[in-house]
Coordinates of C-alpha atoms in Angstrom, one line a residue:
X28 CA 45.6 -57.0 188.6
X29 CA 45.3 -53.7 187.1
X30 CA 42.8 -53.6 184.2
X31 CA 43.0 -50.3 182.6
X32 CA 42.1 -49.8 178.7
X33 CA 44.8 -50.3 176.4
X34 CA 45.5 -50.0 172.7
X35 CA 43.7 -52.3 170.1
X36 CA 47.0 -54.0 168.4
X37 CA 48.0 -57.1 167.3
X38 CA 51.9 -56.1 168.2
X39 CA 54.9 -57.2 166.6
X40 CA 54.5 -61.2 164.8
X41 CA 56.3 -62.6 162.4
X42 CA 54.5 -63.6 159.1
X43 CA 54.2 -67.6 160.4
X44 CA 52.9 -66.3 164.2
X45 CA 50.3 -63.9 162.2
X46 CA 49.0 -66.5 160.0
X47 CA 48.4 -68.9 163.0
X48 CA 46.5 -66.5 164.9
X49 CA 44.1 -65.6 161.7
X50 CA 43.4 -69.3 161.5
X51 CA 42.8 -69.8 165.2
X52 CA 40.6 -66.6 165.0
X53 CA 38.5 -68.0 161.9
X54 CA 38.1 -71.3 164.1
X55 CA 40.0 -73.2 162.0
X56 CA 42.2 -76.6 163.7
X57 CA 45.4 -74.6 164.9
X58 CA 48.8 -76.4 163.4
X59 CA 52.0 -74.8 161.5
X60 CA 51.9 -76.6 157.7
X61 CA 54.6 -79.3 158.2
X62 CA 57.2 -80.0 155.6
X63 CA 56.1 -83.1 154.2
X64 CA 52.4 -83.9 152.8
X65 CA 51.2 -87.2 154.0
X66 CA 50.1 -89.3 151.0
X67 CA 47.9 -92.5 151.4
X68 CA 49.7 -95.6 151.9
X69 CA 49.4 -98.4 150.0
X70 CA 48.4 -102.0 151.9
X71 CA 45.7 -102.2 154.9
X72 CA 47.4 -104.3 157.3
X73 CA 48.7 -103.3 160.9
X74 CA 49.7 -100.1 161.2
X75 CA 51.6 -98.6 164.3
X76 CA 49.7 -96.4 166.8
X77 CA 50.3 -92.5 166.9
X78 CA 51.8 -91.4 169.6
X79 CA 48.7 -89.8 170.8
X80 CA 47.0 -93.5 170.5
X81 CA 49.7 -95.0 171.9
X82 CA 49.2 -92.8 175.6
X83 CA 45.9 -93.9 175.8
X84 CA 46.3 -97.3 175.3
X85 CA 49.3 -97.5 178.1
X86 CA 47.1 -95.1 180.3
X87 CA 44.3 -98.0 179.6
X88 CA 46.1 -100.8 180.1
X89 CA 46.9 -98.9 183.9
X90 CA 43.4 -98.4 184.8
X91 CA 41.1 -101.0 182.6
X92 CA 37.4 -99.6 181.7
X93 CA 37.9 -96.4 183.3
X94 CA 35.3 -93.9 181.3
X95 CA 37.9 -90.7 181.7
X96 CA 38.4 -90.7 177.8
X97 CA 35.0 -91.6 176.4
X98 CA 33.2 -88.6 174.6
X99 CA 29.6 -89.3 174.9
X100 CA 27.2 -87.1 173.2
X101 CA 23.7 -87.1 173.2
X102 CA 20.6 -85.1 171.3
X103 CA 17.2 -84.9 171.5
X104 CA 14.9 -85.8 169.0
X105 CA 11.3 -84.9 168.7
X106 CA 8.8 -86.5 165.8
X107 CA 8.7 -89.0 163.5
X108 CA 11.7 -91.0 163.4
X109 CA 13.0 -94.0 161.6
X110 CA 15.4 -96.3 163.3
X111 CA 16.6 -98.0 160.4
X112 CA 17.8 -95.0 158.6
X113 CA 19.8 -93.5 161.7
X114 CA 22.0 -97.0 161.8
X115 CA 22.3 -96.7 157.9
X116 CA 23.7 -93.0 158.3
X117 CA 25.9 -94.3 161.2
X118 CA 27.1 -97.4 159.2
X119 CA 28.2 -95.1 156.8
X120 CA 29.9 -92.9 158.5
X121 CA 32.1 -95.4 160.1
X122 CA 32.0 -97.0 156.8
X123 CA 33.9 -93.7 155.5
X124 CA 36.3 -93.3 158.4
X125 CA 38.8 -96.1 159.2
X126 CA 39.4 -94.8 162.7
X127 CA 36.0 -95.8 164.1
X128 CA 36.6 -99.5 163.1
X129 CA 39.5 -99.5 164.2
X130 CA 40.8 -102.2 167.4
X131 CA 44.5 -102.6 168.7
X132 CA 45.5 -106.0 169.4
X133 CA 49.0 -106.9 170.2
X134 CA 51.7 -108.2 167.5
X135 CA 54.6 -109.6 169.7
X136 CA 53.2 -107.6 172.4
X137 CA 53.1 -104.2 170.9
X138 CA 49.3 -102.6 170.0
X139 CA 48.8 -102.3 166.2
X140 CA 45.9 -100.3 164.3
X141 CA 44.1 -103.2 163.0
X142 CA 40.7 -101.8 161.0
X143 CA 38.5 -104.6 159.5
X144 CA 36.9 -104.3 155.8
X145 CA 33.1 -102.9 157.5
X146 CA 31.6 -102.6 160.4
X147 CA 27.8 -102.5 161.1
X148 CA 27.1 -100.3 163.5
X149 CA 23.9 -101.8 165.9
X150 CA 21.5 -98.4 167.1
X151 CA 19.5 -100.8 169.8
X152 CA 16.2 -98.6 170.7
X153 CA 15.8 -98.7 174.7
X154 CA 12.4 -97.9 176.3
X155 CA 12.9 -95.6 179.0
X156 CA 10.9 -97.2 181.8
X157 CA 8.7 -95.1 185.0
X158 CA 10.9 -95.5 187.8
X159 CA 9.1 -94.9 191.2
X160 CA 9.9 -91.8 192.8
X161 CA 12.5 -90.8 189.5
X162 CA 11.0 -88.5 187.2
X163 CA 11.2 -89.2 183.3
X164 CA 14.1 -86.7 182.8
X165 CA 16.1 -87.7 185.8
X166 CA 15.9 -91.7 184.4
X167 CA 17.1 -91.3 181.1
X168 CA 19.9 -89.0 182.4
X169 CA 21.1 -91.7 184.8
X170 CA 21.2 -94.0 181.6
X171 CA 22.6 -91.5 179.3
X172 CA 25.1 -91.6 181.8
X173 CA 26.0 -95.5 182.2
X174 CA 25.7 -95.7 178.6
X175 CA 28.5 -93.4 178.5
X176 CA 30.5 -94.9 181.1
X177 CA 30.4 -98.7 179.8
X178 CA 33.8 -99.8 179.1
X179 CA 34.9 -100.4 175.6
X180 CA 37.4 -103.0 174.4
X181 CA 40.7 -101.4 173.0
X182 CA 41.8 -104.6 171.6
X183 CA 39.0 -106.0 169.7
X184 CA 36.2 -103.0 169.1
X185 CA 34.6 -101.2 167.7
X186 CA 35.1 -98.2 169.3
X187 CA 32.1 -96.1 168.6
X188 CA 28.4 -97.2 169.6
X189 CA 25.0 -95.7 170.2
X190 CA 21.7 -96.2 171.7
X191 CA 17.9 -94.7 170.9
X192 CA 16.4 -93.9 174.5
X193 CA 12.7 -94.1 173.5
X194 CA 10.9 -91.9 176.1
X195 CA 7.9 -91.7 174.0
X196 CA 6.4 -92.9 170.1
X197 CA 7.9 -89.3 169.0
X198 CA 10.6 -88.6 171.5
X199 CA 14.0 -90.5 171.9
X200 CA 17.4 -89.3 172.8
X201 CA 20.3 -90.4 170.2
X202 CA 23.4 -91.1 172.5
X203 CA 26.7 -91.8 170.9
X204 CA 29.7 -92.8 172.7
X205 CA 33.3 -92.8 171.1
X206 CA 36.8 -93.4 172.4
X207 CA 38.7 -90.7 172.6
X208 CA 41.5 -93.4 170.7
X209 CA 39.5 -93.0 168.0
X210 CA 38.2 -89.1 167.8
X211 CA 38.5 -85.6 169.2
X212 CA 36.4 -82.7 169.3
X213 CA 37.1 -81.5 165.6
X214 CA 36.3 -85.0 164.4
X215 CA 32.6 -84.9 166.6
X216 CA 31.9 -82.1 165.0
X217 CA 32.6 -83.8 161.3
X218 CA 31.1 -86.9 162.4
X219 CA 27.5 -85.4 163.5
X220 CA 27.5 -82.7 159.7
X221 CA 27.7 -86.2 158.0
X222 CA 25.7 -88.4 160.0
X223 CA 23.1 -85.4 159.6
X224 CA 23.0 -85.3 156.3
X225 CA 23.2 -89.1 155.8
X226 CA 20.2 -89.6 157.6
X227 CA 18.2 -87.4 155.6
X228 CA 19.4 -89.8 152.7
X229 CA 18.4 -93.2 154.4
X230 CA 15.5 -91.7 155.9
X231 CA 13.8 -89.8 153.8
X232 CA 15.2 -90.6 150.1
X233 CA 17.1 -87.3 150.0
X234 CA 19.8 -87.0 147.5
X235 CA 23.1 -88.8 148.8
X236 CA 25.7 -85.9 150.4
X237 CA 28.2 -85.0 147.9
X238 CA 30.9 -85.7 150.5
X239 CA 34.3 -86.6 148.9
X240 CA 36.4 -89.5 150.1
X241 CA 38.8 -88.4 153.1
X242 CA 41.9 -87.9 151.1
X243 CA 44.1 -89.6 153.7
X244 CA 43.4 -92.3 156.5
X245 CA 44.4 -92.1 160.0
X246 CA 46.8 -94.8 159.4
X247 CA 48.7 -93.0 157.0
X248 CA 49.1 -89.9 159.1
X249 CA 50.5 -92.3 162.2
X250 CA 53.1 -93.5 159.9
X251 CA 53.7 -89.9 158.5
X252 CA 54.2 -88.8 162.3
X253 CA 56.4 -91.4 163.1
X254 CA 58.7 -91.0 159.9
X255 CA 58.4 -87.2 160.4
X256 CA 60.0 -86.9 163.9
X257 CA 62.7 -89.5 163.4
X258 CA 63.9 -87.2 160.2
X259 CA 65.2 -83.6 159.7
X260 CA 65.9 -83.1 163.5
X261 CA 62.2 -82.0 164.0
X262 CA 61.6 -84.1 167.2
X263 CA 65.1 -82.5 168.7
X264 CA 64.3 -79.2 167.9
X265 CA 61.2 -79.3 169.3
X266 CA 62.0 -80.8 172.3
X267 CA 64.8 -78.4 172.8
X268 CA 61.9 -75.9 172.6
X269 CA 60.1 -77.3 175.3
X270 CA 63.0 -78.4 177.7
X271 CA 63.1 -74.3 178.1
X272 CA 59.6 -73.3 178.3
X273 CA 59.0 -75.6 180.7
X274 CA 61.9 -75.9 182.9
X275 CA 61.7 -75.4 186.6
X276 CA 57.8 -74.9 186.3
X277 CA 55.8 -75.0 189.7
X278 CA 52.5 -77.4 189.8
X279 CA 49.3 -75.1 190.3
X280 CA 48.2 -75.2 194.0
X281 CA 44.6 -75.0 194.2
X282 CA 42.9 -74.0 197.6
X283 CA 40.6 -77.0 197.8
X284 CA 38.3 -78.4 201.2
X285 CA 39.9 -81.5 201.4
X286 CA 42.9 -83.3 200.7
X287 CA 44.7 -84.2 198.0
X288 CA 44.4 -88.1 197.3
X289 CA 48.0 -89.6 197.3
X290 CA 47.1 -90.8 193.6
X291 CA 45.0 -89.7 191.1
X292 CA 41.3 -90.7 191.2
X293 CA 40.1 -89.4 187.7
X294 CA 36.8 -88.4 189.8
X295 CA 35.0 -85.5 188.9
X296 CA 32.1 -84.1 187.7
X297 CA 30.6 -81.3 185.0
X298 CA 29.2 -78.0 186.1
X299 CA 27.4 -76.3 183.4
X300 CA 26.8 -72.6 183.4
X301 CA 25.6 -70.1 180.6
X302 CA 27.3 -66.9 180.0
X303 CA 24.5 -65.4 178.0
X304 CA 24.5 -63.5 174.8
X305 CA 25.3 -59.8 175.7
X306 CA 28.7 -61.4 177.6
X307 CA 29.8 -63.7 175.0
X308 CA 29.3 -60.9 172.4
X309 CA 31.2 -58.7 174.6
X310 CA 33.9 -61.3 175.0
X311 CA 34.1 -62.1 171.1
X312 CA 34.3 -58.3 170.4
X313 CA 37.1 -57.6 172.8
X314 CA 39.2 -60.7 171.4
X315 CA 38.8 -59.5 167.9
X316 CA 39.5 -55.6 169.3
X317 CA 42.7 -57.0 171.1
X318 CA 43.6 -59.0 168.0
X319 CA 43.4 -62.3 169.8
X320 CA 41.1 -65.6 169.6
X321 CA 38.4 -66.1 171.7
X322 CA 40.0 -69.5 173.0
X323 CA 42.8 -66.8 173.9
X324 CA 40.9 -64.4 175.9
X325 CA 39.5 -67.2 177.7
X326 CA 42.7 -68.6 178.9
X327 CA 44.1 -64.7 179.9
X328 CA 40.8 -64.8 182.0
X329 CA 41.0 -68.3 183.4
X330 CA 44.5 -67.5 184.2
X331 CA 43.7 -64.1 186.2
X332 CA 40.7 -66.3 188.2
X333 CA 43.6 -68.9 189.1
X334 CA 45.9 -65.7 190.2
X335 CA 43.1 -64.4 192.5
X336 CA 42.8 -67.6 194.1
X337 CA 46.4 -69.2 193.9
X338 CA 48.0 -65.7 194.4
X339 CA 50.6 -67.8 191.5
X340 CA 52.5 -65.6 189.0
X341 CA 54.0 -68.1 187.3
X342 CA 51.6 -70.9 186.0
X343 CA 51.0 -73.9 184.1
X344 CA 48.1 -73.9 182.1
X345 CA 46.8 -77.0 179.9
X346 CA 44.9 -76.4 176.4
X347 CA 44.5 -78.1 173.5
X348 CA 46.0 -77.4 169.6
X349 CA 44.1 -79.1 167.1
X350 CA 47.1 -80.9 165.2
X351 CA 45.7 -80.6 162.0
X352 CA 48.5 -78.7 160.2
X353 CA 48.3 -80.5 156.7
X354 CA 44.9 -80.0 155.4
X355 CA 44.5 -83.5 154.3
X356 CA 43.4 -84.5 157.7
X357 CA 41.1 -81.5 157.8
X358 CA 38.3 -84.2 156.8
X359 CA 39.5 -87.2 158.5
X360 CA 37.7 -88.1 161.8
X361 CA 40.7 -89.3 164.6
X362 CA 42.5 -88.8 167.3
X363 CA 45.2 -85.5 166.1
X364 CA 44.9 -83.4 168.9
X365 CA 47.5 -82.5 170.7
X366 CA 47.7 -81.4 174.3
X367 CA 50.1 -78.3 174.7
X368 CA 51.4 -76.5 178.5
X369 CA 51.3 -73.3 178.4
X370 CA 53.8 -71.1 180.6
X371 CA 51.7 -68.1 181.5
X372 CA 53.6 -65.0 183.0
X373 CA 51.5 -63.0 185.6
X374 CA 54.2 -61.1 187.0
X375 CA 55.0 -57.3 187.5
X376 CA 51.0 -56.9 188.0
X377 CA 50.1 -56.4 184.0
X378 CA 47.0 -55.0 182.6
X379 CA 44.3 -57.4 181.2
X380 CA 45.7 -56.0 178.1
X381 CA 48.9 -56.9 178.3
X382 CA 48.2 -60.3 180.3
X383 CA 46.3 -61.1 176.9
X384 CA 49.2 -60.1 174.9
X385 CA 51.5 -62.2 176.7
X386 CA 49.0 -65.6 176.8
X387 CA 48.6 -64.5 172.7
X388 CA 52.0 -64.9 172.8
X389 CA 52.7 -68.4 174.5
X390 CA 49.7 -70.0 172.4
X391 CA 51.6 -68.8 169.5
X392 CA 55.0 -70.3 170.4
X393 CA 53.9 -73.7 171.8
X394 CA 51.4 -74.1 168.4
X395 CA 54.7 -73.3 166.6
X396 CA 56.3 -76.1 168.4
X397 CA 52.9 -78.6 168.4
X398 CA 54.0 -81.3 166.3
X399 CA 56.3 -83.1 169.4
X400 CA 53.2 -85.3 171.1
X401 CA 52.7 -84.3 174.7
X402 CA 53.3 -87.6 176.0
X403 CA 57.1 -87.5 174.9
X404 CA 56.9 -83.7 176.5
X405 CA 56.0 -85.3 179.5
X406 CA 58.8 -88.3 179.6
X407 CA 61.5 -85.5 178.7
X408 CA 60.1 -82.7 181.3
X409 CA 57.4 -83.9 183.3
X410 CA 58.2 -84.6 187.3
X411 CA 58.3 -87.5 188.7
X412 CA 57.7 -89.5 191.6
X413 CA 54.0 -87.8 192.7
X414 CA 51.0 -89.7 191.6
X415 CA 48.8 -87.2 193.2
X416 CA 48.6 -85.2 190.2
X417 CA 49.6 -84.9 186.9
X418 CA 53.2 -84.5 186.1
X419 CA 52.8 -81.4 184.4
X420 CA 49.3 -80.1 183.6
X421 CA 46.6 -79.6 187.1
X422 CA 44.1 -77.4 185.3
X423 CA 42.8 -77.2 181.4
X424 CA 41.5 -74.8 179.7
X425 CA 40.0 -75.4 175.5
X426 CA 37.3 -74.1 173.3
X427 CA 35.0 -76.3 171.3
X428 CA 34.8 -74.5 168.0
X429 CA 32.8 -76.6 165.9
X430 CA 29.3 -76.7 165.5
X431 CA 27.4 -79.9 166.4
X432 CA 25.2 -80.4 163.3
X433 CA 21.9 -81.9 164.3
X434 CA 18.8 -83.2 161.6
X435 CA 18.5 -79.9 160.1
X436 CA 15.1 -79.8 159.3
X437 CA 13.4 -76.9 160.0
X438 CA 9.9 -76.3 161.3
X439 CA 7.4 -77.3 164.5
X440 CA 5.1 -79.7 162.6
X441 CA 4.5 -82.7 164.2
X442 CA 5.6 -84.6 161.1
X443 CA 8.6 -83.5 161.1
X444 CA 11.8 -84.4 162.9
X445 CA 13.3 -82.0 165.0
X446 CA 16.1 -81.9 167.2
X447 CA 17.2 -80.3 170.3
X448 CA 20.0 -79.8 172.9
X449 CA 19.6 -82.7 175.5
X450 CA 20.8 -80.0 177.6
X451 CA 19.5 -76.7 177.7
X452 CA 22.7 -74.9 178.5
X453 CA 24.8 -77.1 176.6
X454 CA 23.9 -77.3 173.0
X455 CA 26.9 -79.7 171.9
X456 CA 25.5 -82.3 174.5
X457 CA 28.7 -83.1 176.6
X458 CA 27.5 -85.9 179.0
X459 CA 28.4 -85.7 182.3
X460 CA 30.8 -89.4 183.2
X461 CA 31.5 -88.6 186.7
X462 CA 35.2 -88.3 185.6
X463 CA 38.4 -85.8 185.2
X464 CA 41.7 -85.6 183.4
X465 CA 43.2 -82.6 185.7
X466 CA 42.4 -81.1 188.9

């Protein structure tokens, strides 16, 4: 691939396409506004999955207890802490969001969004014991890790819990494990500002956070989508959309050492790796010079590594829109992201430049068309008949742009609490489940 310099442009976008790449580039959740605002509904009985929520509950129901969607974070805490006030600040955070009470049993066999009154959440403190031959750091990892992986129950709950690893009087490590049924990245990085903030309250008597209310529930926007693509011909225009986009796509062929399994495993495993500061500033400058977001320089680059390997011009590459286009749900933790495919055109041998101009370009059309979930993409589109791999999407690429917000006090006294990455080259804590959506 030729990678000569090129012009610093945004090119040719309409005013909706320009306003969707300024909000991706200020790390806001990408989605277009849709028509209709959704309003809080009255009543709190059942309430009808999303079809986001709905995927993962068939996709559990196929392989029971299997840890591919739990998001298990976990931080480091050093000094004093108290116990009680981190289960008050988490009690209340669930207490504020319905979707982390939330269970689905069945109503004449169909899962319904069932959330009880309260919930008290439990924050059990577990010693880390000496294991011979296992250092400290090692043992709590393998625990982090089964923690993680323990199965939750869809159909009765809660689907959010935590532990304290006590490794010391003044050290623990706070793990919290969600289902992805119940949260996404956007709402972890909601979830750990307030429980921050709360604990400073419980804690250590701090005036409560002035948070407001979530405007809307996460009921009310699963009944909003539902009513949304049945109406206006939004779900057939869409789909339209994606019928041509993805039409006749080839899977990715990845050169790996052994063979592919004749049906999915969901095995994998996490390599972390640091860029460092001098390449990430490098990488943030040429986005902004190329008048493209970060998350879209990545893909352009990911997409060039899969070309050198793959020697594929044409590819399908997974990533994820935030599917937060009414700013109602901008505060509510749940499960709104959407999975998008994007058709990525490496042919005629283009410059970086203009590779990044063209991936700018699919990101733009496919968050203009975000608001069909994937999984009906998939039933419309998707091949079938190989349960080797996925029927659509073998490879993923996404950007966490939130900041997890830790106990932010400042300071190294020893009577104060401090926290810091369990991980040194992963700051948000991602915990390693042994697991994988995609190749």
């Amino acid at each position: 691939m030729q990678t000569p310099p090129g012009p610093s442009a945004r090119g040719a976008l309409s005013e909706s396409k320009r306003a969707l790449l300024e909000k991706g580039m200020r790390g806001q959740p990408a989605g277009r506004p849709s028509a209709s605002a959704i309003t809080r509904r009255a009543g709190d009985g059942p309430a009808p999955l999303s079809f986001a929520q709905e995927h993962l509950w068939f996709m559990e129901q196929m392989e029971p207890g299997h840890p591919r969607y739990h998001l298990p974070g976990a931080i480091r805490l050093l000094g004093p802490l108290d116990p009680a006030g981190l289960e008050g600040a988490l009690t209340e955070t669930v207490r504020r969001h319905e979707s982390l009470r939330t269970g689905f049993p069945l109503f004449d066999g169909r899962p319904m969004q069932v959330v009880p009154p309260e919930l008290r959440v439990p924050v059990p403190v577990v010693d880390v014991p000496e294991v011979p031959g296992e250092d400290r750091q090692a043992t709590v990892d393998r625990m982090v890790r089964e923690e993680g992986a323990r199965p939750f129950d869809l159909e009765r709950g809660p689907l959010i819990r935590a532990v304290l690893f006590r490794l010391a009087e003044r050290e623990h490590v706070f793990l919290q494990v969600v289902h992805h049924i119940a949260s996404d990245g956007w709402s972890q990085g909601l979830f750990s500002r307030e429980i921050s903030a709360l604990y400073e309250h419980y804690a250590l008597g701090a005036p409560a956070p002035d948070f407001p209310e979530p405007e809307v529930r996460y009921r009310d926007f699963a009944l909003w989508q539902r009513e949304y693509l049945a109406g206006a011909g939004a779900f057939g225009r869409d789909l339209d959309f994606w019928k041509r986009r993805l039409a006749d796509a080839p899977p990715i062929e990845l050169p790996t050492d052994r063979p592919r399994p004749p049906v999915q495993s969901g095995r994998g495993a996490m390599y972390r790796f640091a860029f460092g500061e001098p390449l990430a500033d490098a990488a943030r400058a040429l986005a902004l010079e190329s008048g493209v977001s970060l998350h879209m320089l990545l893909i352009a680059v990911f997409s060039a590594t899969l070309h050198h390997y793959t020697g594929q011009e044409d590819q399908v590459v997974g990533s994820l829109l935030g599917g937060r286009g009414r700013p109602e749900t901008e505060r509510v933790i749940g499960y709104f992201v959407n999975l998008t495919a994007l058709r990525v055109d490496l042919s005629g041998d283009p410059s970086f430049r203009q590779l990044l101009r063209r991936v700018r370009d699919a990101v733009l059309d496919s968050d203009a068309h975000q608001d069909l979930p994937f999984a009906r993409i998939v039933h419309e589109v998707g091949a079938a008949g190989d349960l080797s791999r996925h029927p659509l999407i073998q490879v993923m690429v996404f950007v966490h742009n939130f900041v997890r917000h830790t106990v932010p006090l400042p300071g190294e006294d020893d009577d104060v609490l401090r926290s810091v990455p369990m991980y040194a080259d992963s700051p948000v804590g991602l915990v390693d489940t042994g697991t994988a959506k995609f190749d």
